[in-house]
Amino acid sequence: MNEPALPPLPERPAEEVARDAASAPGIAGVDDTGVPRLVGDLDDIGRGFLSALFDLTFTRFITRRLASVFYLVGLVAIGIAFIATFLWGLISGIGSLGWNLGGGIALILSTLIVVPVVAFLAVVVLRFVIESGVALVAIAENTERTAANTEHD
């Protein structure tokens, strides 16, 4: 029987990494695995939200912080609309079978096909719009950092 190969040991012990990370800018220490914890934009996601929300100069962006919330709310809205439209289409189709057999069958089949496709496309469009907004903010932040780090002659 072949034994699985063990992963290689790290090049440096965790204590050494912790010592080096303590003096590095942008790092707030090391967890017990030796992985440095970041500080700054990633660490400050929950901090200063209200001050950023009411920043009249628009120097701080809240788009990245709210993107997941908007996506979740959008998914819930799409899910509710999907269930309501799907049930309405099936109930209406079944109800119309008695007086218009062809129309009822067409409504049921179109509900089974069209409603899931439209819901899927709505999720894709929602994701695209939110990703576009986040990418635009990332471009603005990176441009601001580049401008700040560019030497002025």
mmCIF file of C-alpha atoms in Angstrom:
data_model
loop_
_atom_site.group_PDB
_atom_site.id
_atom_site.type_symbol
_atom_site.label_atom_id
_atom_site.label_comp_id
_atom_site.label_asym_id
_atom_site.label_seq_id
_atom_site.Cartn_x
_atom_site.Cartn_y
_atom_site.Cartn_z
ATOM 1 C CA MET A 1 0.000 0.000 0.000
ATOM 2 C CA ASN A 2 1.265 3.429 -0.905
ATOM 3 C CA GLU A 3 1.251 5.945 1.900
ATOM 4 C CA PRO A 4 0.127 9.459 0.883
ATOM 5 C CA ALA A 5 2.957 11.957 0.800
ATOM 6 C CA LEU A 6 3.082 14.356 3.711
ATOM 7 C CA PRO A 7 2.999 18.054 2.900
ATOM 8 C CA PRO A 8 6.336 19.813 3.233
ATOM 9 C CA LEU A 9 7.169 21.699 6.394
ATOM 10 C CA PRO A 10 7.136 25.510 6.208
ATOM 11 C CA GLU A 11 10.431 27.160 5.415
ATOM 12 C CA ARG A 12 10.294 29.281 8.576
ATOM 13 C CA PRO A 13 8.780 28.566 11.995
ATOM 14 C CA ALA A 14 5.671 30.500 13.041
ATOM 15 C CA GLU A 15 7.545 32.358 15.793
ATOM 16 C CA GLU A 16 9.989 33.798 13.259
ATOM 17 C CA VAL A 17 7.164 34.863 10.941
ATOM 18 C CA ALA A 18 5.372 36.493 13.893
ATOM 19 C CA ARG A 19 8.508 38.445 14.832
ATOM 20 C CA ASP A 20 8.952 39.728 11.266
ATOM 21 C CA ALA A 21 5.258 40.495 10.833
ATOM 22 C CA ALA A 22 5.104 42.561 14.007
ATOM 23 C CA SER A 23 7.388 45.148 12.444
ATOM 24 C CA ALA A 24 5.817 45.087 8.952
ATOM 25 C CA PRO A 25 3.407 47.893 7.992
ATOM 26 C CA GLY A 26 -0.193 46.886 7.337
ATOM 27 C CA ILE A 27 -0.005 43.721 9.429
ATOM 28 C CA ALA A 28 -1.615 43.513 12.866
ATOM 29 C CA GLY A 29 0.061 40.380 14.111
ATOM 30 C CA VAL A 30 0.016 36.700 13.340
ATOM 31 C CA ASP A 31 -2.542 34.061 14.221
ATOM 32 C CA ASP A 32 -1.543 30.691 15.699
ATOM 33 C CA THR A 33 -0.885 29.240 12.236
ATOM 34 C CA GLY A 34 1.753 31.831 11.413
ATOM 35 C CA VAL A 35 -0.429 33.664 8.892
ATOM 36 C CA PRO A 36 -0.260 37.462 9.215
ATOM 37 C CA ARG A 37 -3.544 39.310 9.828
ATOM 38 C CA LEU A 38 -4.124 42.242 7.534
ATOM 39 C CA VAL A 39 -5.223 45.661 8.625
ATOM 40 C CA GLY A 40 -6.516 48.509 6.551
ATOM 41 C CA ASP A 41 -9.344 48.297 4.006
ATOM 42 C CA LEU A 42 -9.958 44.583 4.480
ATOM 43 C CA ASP A 43 -9.907 44.759 8.264
ATOM 44 C CA ASP A 44 -11.964 47.959 8.523
ATOM 45 C CA ILE A 45 -15.036 46.647 6.712
ATOM 46 C CA GLY A 46 -17.304 47.134 9.721
ATOM 47 C CA ARG A 47 -15.574 50.162 11.181
ATOM 48 C CA GLY A 48 -16.419 53.689 10.228
ATOM 49 C CA PHE A 49 -19.368 52.699 8.069
ATOM 50 C CA LEU A 50 -21.611 55.506 9.252
ATOM 51 C CA SER A 51 -18.855 58.073 8.893
ATOM 52 C CA ALA A 52 -18.228 56.840 5.337
ATOM 53 C CA LEU A 53 -21.957 56.857 4.619
ATOM 54 C CA PHE A 54 -22.270 60.528 5.530
ATOM 55 C CA ASP A 55 -18.954 61.603 3.973
ATOM 56 C CA LEU A 56 -20.042 64.558 1.857
ATOM 57 C CA THR A 57 -16.705 64.693 0.007
ATOM 58 C CA PHE A 58 -17.078 61.113 -1.292
ATOM 59 C CA THR A 59 -13.460 60.307 -0.462
ATOM 60 C CA ARG A 60 -14.415 56.957 1.077
ATOM 61 C CA PHE A 61 -16.448 54.354 -0.778
ATOM 62 C CA ILE A 62 -19.071 52.090 0.785
ATOM 63 C CA THR A 63 -19.831 50.097 -2.362
ATOM 64 C CA ARG A 64 -17.585 47.171 -1.465
ATOM 65 C CA ARG A 65 -19.053 47.009 2.007
ATOM 66 C CA LEU A 66 -22.633 46.928 0.748
ATOM 67 C CA ALA A 67 -22.188 44.762 -2.352
ATOM 68 C CA SER A 68 -22.854 41.478 -0.554
ATOM 69 C CA VAL A 69 -25.905 42.958 1.195
ATOM 70 C CA PHE A 70 -27.353 44.212 -2.100
ATOM 71 C CA TYR A 71 -26.642 40.852 -3.718
ATOM 72 C CA LEU A 72 -28.371 38.970 -0.901
ATOM 73 C CA VAL A 73 -31.392 41.287 -0.976
ATOM 74 C CA GLY A 74 -31.543 40.972 -4.773
ATOM 75 C CA LEU A 75 -31.379 37.176 -4.587
ATOM 76 C CA VAL A 76 -34.187 37.111 -2.025
ATOM 77 C CA ALA A 77 -36.319 39.435 -4.191
ATOM 78 C CA ILE A 78 -35.668 37.312 -7.287
ATOM 79 C CA GLY A 79 -36.494 34.166 -5.300
ATOM 80 C CA ILE A 80 -39.788 35.602 -4.037
ATOM 81 C CA ALA A 81 -40.720 36.821 -7.523
ATOM 82 C CA PHE A 82 -39.805 33.417 -8.972
ATOM 83 C CA ILE A 83 -41.958 31.507 -6.487
ATOM 84 C CA ALA A 84 -44.911 33.892 -6.857
ATOM 85 C CA THR A 85 -44.804 33.899 -10.668
ATOM 86 C CA PHE A 86 -44.241 30.153 -10.870
ATOM 87 C CA LEU A 87 -47.166 29.367 -8.569
ATOM 88 C CA TRP A 88 -49.418 31.937 -10.273
ATOM 89 C CA GLY A 89 -48.625 30.448 -13.692
ATOM 90 C CA LEU A 90 -49.286 26.887 -12.576
ATOM 91 C CA ILE A 91 -52.491 27.747 -10.708
ATOM 92 C CA SER A 92 -53.791 29.861 -13.608
ATOM 93 C CA GLY A 93 -52.881 27.152 -16.108
ATOM 94 C CA ILE A 94 -54.615 24.446 -14.088
ATOM 95 C CA GLY A 95 -57.635 26.711 -13.581
ATOM 96 C CA SER A 96 -57.967 27.390 -17.299
ATOM 97 C CA LEU A 97 -57.783 23.725 -18.299
ATOM 98 C CA GLY A 98 -61.540 23.381 -17.741
ATOM 99 C CA TRP A 99 -62.614 26.021 -20.254
ATOM 100 C CA ASN A 100 -59.544 26.181 -22.595
ATOM 101 C CA LEU A 101 -57.513 22.980 -22.650
ATOM 102 C CA GLY A 102 -54.885 24.211 -25.136
ATOM 103 C CA GLY A 103 -54.436 27.548 -23.398
ATOM 104 C CA GLY A 104 -54.072 25.905 -19.996
ATOM 105 C CA ILE A 105 -51.452 23.440 -21.265
ATOM 106 C CA ALA A 106 -49.574 26.271 -23.023
ATOM 107 C CA LEU A 107 -49.619 28.387 -19.844
ATOM 108 C CA ILE A 108 -48.353 25.499 -17.708
ATOM 109 C CA LEU A 109 -45.567 24.605 -20.158
ATOM 110 C CA SER A 110 -44.505 28.208 -20.652
ATOM 111 C CA THR A 111 -44.465 28.698 -16.879
ATOM 112 C CA LEU A 112 -42.269 25.613 -16.441
ATOM 113 C CA ILE A 113 -39.822 26.839 -19.085
ATOM 114 C CA VAL A 114 -39.870 30.645 -19.145
ATOM 115 C CA VAL A 115 -40.045 31.513 -15.437
ATOM 116 C CA PRO A 116 -36.870 29.588 -14.407
ATOM 117 C CA VAL A 117 -34.946 30.963 -17.415
ATOM 118 C CA VAL A 118 -35.974 34.547 -16.620
ATOM 119 C CA ALA A 119 -35.096 34.058 -12.932
ATOM 120 C CA PHE A 120 -31.663 32.705 -13.897
ATOM 121 C CA LEU A 121 -31.062 35.646 -16.239
ATOM 122 C CA ALA A 122 -32.145 38.042 -13.481
ATOM 123 C CA VAL A 123 -29.520 36.536 -11.142
ATOM 124 C CA VAL A 124 -26.860 36.874 -13.864
ATOM 125 C CA VAL A 125 -27.788 40.518 -14.536
ATOM 126 C CA LEU A 126 -27.877 41.307 -10.799
ATOM 127 C CA ARG A 127 -24.415 39.791 -10.340
ATOM 128 C CA PHE A 128 -23.103 41.647 -13.405
ATOM 129 C CA VAL A 129 -24.409 45.009 -12.208
ATOM 130 C CA ILE A 130 -23.033 44.590 -8.689
ATOM 131 C CA GLU A 131 -19.652 43.357 -9.967
ATOM 132 C CA SER A 132 -19.514 46.320 -12.347
ATOM 133 C CA GLY A 133 -20.105 48.760 -9.509
ATOM 134 C CA VAL A 134 -17.500 47.101 -7.298
ATOM 135 C CA ALA A 135 -14.982 47.022 -10.169
ATOM 136 C CA LEU A 136 -15.580 50.705 -10.856
ATOM 137 C CA VAL A 137 -14.939 51.540 -7.201
ATOM 138 C CA ALA A 138 -11.806 49.351 -7.203
ATOM 139 C CA ILE A 139 -10.531 51.234 -10.252
ATOM 140 C CA ALA A 140 -11.199 54.548 -8.509
ATOM 141 C CA GLU A 141 -9.411 53.409 -5.342
ATOM 142 C CA ASN A 142 -6.421 52.070 -7.290
ATOM 143 C CA THR A 143 -6.218 55.269 -9.341
ATOM 144 C CA GLU A 144 -6.295 57.316 -6.149
ATOM 145 C CA ARG A 145 -3.474 55.209 -4.647
ATOM 146 C CA THR A 146 -1.434 55.457 -7.838
ATOM 147 C CA ALA A 147 -1.851 59.223 -7.925
ATOM 148 C CA ALA A 148 -0.854 59.499 -4.284
ATOM 149 C CA ASN A 149 2.279 57.389 -4.843
ATOM 150 C CA THR A 150 3.334 59.144 -8.049
ATOM 151 C CA GLU A 151 6.180 61.564 -7.605
ATOM 152 C CA HIS A 152 5.392 65.142 -8.520
ATOM 153 C CA ASP A 153 8.223 67.042 -10.152
#
